[in-house]
PDB file of C-alpha atoms and ligand atoms in Angstrom:
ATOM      1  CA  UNK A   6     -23.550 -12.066  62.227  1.00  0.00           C
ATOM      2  CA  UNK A   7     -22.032 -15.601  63.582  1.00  0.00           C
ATOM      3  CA  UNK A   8     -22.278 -18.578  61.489  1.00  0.00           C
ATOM      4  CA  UNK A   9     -23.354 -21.735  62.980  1.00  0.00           C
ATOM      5  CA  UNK A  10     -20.520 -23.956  61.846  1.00  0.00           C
ATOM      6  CA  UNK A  11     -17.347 -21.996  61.992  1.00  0.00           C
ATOM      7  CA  UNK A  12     -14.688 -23.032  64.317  1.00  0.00           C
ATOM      8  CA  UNK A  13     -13.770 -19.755  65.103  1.00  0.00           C
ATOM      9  CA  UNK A  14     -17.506 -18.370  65.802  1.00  0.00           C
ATOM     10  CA  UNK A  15     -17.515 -21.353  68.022  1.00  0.00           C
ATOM     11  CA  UNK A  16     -14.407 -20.807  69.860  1.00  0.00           C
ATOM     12  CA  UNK A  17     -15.622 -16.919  69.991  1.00  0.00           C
ATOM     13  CA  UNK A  18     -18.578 -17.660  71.651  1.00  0.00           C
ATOM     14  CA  UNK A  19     -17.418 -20.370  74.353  1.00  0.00           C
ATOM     15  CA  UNK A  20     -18.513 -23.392  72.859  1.00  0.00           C
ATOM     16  CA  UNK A  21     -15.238 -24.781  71.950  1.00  0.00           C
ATOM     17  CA  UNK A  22     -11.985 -24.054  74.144  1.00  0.00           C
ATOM     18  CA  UNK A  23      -9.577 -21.573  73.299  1.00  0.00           C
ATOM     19  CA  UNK A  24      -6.431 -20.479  74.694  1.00  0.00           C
ATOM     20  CA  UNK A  25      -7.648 -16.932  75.054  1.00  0.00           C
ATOM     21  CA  UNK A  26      -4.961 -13.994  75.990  1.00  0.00           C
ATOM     22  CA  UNK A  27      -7.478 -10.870  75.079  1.00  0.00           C
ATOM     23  CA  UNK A  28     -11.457 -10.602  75.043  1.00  0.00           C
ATOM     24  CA  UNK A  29     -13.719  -7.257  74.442  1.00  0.00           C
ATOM     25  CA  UNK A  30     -17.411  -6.846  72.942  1.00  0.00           C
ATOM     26  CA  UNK A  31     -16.022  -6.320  69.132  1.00  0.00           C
ATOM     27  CA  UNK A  32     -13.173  -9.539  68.821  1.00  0.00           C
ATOM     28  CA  UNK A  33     -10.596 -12.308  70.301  1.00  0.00           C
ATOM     29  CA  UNK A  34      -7.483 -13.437  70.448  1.00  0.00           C
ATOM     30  CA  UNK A  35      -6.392 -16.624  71.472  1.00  0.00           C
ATOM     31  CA  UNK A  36      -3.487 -19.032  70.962  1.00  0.00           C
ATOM     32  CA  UNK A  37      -3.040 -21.274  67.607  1.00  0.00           C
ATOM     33  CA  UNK A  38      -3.379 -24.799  68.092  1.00  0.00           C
ATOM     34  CA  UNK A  39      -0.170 -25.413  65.742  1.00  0.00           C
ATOM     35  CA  UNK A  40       2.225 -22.427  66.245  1.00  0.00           C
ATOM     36  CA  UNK A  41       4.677 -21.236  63.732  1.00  0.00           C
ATOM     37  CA  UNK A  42       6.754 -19.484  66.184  1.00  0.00           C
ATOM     38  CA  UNK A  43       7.217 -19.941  69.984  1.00  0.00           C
ATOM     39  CA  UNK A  44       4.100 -16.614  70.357  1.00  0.00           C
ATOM     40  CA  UNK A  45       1.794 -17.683  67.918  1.00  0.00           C
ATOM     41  CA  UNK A  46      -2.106 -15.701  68.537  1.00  0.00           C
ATOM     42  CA  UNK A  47      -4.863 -15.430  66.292  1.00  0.00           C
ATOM     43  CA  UNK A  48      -7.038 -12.107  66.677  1.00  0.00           C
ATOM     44  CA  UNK A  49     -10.442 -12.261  65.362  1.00  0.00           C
ATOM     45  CA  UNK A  50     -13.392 -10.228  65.250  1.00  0.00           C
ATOM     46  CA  UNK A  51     -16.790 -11.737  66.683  1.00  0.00           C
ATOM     47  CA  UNK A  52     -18.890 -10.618  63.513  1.00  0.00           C
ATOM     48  CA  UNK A  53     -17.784 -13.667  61.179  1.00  0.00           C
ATOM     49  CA  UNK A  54     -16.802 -12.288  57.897  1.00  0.00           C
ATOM     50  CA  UNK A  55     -15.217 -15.401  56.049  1.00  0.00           C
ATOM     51  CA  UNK A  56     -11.526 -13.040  55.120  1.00  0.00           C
ATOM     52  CA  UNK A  57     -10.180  -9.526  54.138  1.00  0.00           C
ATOM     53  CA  UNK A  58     -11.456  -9.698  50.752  1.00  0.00           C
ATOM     54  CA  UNK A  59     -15.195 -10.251  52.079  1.00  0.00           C
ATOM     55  CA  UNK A  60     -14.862  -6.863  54.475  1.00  0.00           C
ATOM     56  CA  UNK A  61     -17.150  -3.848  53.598  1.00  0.00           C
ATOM     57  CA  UNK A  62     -16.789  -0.019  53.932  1.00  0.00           C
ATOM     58  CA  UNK A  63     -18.787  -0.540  57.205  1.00  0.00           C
ATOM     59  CA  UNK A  64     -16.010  -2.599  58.340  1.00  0.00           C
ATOM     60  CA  UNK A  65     -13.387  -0.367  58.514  1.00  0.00           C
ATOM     61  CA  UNK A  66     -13.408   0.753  62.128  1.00  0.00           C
ATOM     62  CA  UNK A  67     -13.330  -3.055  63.008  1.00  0.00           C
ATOM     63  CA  UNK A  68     -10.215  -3.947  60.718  1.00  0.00           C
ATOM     64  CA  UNK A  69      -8.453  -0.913  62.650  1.00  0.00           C
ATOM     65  CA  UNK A  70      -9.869  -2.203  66.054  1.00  0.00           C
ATOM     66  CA  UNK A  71      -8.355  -5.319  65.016  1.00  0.00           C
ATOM     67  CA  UNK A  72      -5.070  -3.959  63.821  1.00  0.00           C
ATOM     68  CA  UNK A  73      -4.789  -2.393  67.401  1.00  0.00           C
ATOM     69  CA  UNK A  74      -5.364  -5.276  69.811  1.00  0.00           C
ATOM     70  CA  UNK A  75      -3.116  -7.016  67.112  1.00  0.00           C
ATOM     71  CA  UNK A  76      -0.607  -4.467  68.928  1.00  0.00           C
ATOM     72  CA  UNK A  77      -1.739  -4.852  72.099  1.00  0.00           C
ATOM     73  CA  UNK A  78      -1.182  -8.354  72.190  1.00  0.00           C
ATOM     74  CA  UNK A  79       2.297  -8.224  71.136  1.00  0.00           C
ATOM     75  CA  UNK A  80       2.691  -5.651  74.085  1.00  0.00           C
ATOM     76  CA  UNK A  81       1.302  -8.092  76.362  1.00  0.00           C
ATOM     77  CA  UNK A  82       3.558 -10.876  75.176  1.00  0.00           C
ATOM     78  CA  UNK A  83       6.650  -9.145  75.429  1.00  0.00           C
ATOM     79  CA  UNK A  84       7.609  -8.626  72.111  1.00  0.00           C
ATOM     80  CA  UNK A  85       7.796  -4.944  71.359  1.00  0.00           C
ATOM     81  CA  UNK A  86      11.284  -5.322  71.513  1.00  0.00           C
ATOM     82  CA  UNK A  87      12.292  -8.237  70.022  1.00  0.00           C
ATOM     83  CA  UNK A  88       9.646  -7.732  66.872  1.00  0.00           C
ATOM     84  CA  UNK A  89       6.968  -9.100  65.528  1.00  0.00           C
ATOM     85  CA  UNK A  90       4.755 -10.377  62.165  1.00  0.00           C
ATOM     86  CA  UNK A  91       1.228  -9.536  61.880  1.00  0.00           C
ATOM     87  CA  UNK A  92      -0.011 -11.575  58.486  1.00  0.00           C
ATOM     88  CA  UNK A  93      -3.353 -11.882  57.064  1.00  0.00           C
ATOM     89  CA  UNK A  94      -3.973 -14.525  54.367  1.00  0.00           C
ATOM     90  CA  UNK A  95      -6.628 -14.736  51.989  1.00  0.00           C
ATOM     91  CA  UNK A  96      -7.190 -17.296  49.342  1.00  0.00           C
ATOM     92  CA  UNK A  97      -5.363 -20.272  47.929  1.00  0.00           C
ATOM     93  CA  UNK A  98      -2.208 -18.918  47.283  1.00  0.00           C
ATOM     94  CA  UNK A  99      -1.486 -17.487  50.936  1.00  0.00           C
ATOM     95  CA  UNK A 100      -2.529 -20.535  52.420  1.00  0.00           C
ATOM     96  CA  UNK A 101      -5.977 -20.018  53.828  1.00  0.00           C
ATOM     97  CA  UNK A 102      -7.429 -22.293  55.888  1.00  0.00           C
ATOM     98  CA  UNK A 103     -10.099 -21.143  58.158  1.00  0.00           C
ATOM     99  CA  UNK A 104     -12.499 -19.041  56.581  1.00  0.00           C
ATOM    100  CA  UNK A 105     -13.366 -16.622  59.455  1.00  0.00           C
ATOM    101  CA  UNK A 106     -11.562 -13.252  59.231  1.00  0.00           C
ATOM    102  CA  UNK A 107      -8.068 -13.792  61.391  1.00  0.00           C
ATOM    103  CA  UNK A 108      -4.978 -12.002  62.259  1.00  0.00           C
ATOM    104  CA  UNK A 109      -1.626 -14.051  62.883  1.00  0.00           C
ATOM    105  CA  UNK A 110       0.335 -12.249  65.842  1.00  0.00           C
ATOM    106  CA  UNK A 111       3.977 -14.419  65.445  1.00  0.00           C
ATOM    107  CA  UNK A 112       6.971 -13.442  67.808  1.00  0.00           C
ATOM    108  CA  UNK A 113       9.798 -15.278  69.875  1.00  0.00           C
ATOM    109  CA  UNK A 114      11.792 -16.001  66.981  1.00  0.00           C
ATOM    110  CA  UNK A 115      13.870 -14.449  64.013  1.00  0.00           C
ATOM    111  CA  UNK A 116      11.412 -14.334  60.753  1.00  0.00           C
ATOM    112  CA  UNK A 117      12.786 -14.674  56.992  1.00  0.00           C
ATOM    113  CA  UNK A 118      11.733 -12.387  54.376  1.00  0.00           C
ATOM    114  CA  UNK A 119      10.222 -12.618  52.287  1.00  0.00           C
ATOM    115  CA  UNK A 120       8.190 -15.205  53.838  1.00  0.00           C
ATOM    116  CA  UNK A 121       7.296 -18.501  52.312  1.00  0.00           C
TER     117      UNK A 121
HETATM  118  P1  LIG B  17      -4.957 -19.586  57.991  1.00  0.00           P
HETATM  119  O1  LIG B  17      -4.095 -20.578  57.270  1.00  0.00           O
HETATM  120  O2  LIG B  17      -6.425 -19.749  57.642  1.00  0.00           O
HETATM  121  O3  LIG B  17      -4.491 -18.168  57.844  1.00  0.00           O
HETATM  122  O4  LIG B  17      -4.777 -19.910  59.517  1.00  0.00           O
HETATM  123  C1  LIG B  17      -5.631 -20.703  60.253  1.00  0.00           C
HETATM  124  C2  LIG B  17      -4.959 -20.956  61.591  1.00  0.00           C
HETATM  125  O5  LIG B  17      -5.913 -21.436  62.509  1.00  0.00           O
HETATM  126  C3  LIG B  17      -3.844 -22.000  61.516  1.00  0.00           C
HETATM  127  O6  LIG B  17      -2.628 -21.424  61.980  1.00  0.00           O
HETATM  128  C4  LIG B  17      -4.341 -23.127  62.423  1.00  0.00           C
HETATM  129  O7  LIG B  17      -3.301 -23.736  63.146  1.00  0.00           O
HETATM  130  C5  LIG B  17      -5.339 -22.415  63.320  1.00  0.00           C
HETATM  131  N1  LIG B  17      -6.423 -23.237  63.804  1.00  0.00           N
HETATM  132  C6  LIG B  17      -7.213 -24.060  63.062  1.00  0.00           C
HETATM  133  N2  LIG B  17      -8.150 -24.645  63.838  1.00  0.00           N
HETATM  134  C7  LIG B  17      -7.946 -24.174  65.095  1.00  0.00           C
HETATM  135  C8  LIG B  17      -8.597 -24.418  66.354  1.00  0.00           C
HETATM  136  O8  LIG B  17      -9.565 -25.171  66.476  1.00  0.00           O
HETATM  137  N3  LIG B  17      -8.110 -23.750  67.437  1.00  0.00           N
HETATM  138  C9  LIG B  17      -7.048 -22.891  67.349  1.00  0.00           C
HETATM  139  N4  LIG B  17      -6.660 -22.293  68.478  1.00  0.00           N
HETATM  140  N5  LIG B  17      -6.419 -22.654  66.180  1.00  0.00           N
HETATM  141  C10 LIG B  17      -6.852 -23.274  65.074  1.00  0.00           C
HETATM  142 ZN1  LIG B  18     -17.032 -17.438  61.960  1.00  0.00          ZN
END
């Protein structure tokens, strides 16, 4: 269920500091430690699973969970109006770097597309 070295677990749990903006029994979301954008949050679920392509079937109602406090984040940060990116990245190619399941909230600024 949590894996003993992962950053994220870690920051999850307490252990290591996060800049945390929403907390419930299922996930997280706290601030990234190098933004891309001037609202930059991560949402993750407690349960590590190391990225999208690692979910299960039994995952599903978290991914949605996740997909909604995604939302409510950007609510609480103002940026229903302005707009808003919610990425996922999985593998080489898109960049992955932590391997613990994570949702990118990005807002505050005017995004190209397609992205990088
Ligand atoms: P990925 O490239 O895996 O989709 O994104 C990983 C993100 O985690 C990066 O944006 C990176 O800045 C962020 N990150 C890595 N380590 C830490 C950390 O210890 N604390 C926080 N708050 N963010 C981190
Ligand atoms: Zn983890």
């Amino acid at each position: 269920m949590v894996s003993k070295n992962c950053i994220f677990c870690k920051i999850a749990r307490g252990e290591i500091p996060g800049d945390m903006v929403y907390e419930d029994d299922d996930c997280v979301a706290f601030r990234d430690i190098n933004p891309q954008a001037p609202t930059h949050v991560l949402v993750i679920p407690r349960k590590h699973i190391e990225g999208l392509a690692e979910t299960e079937p039994e995952d599903q109602e978290l991914l949605g969970k996740l997909v909604a406090v995604a939302a409510r984040v950007a609510e609480q940060e103002d940026l229903v109006e302005s707009g808003y990116r919610v990425v996922i990245n999985w593998g080489e190619d898109a960049g992955m770097a932590v391997p613990h399941l994570h949702l990118h909230v990005l807002g505050g600024r005017k995004m190209s597309w397609p992205p990088g």
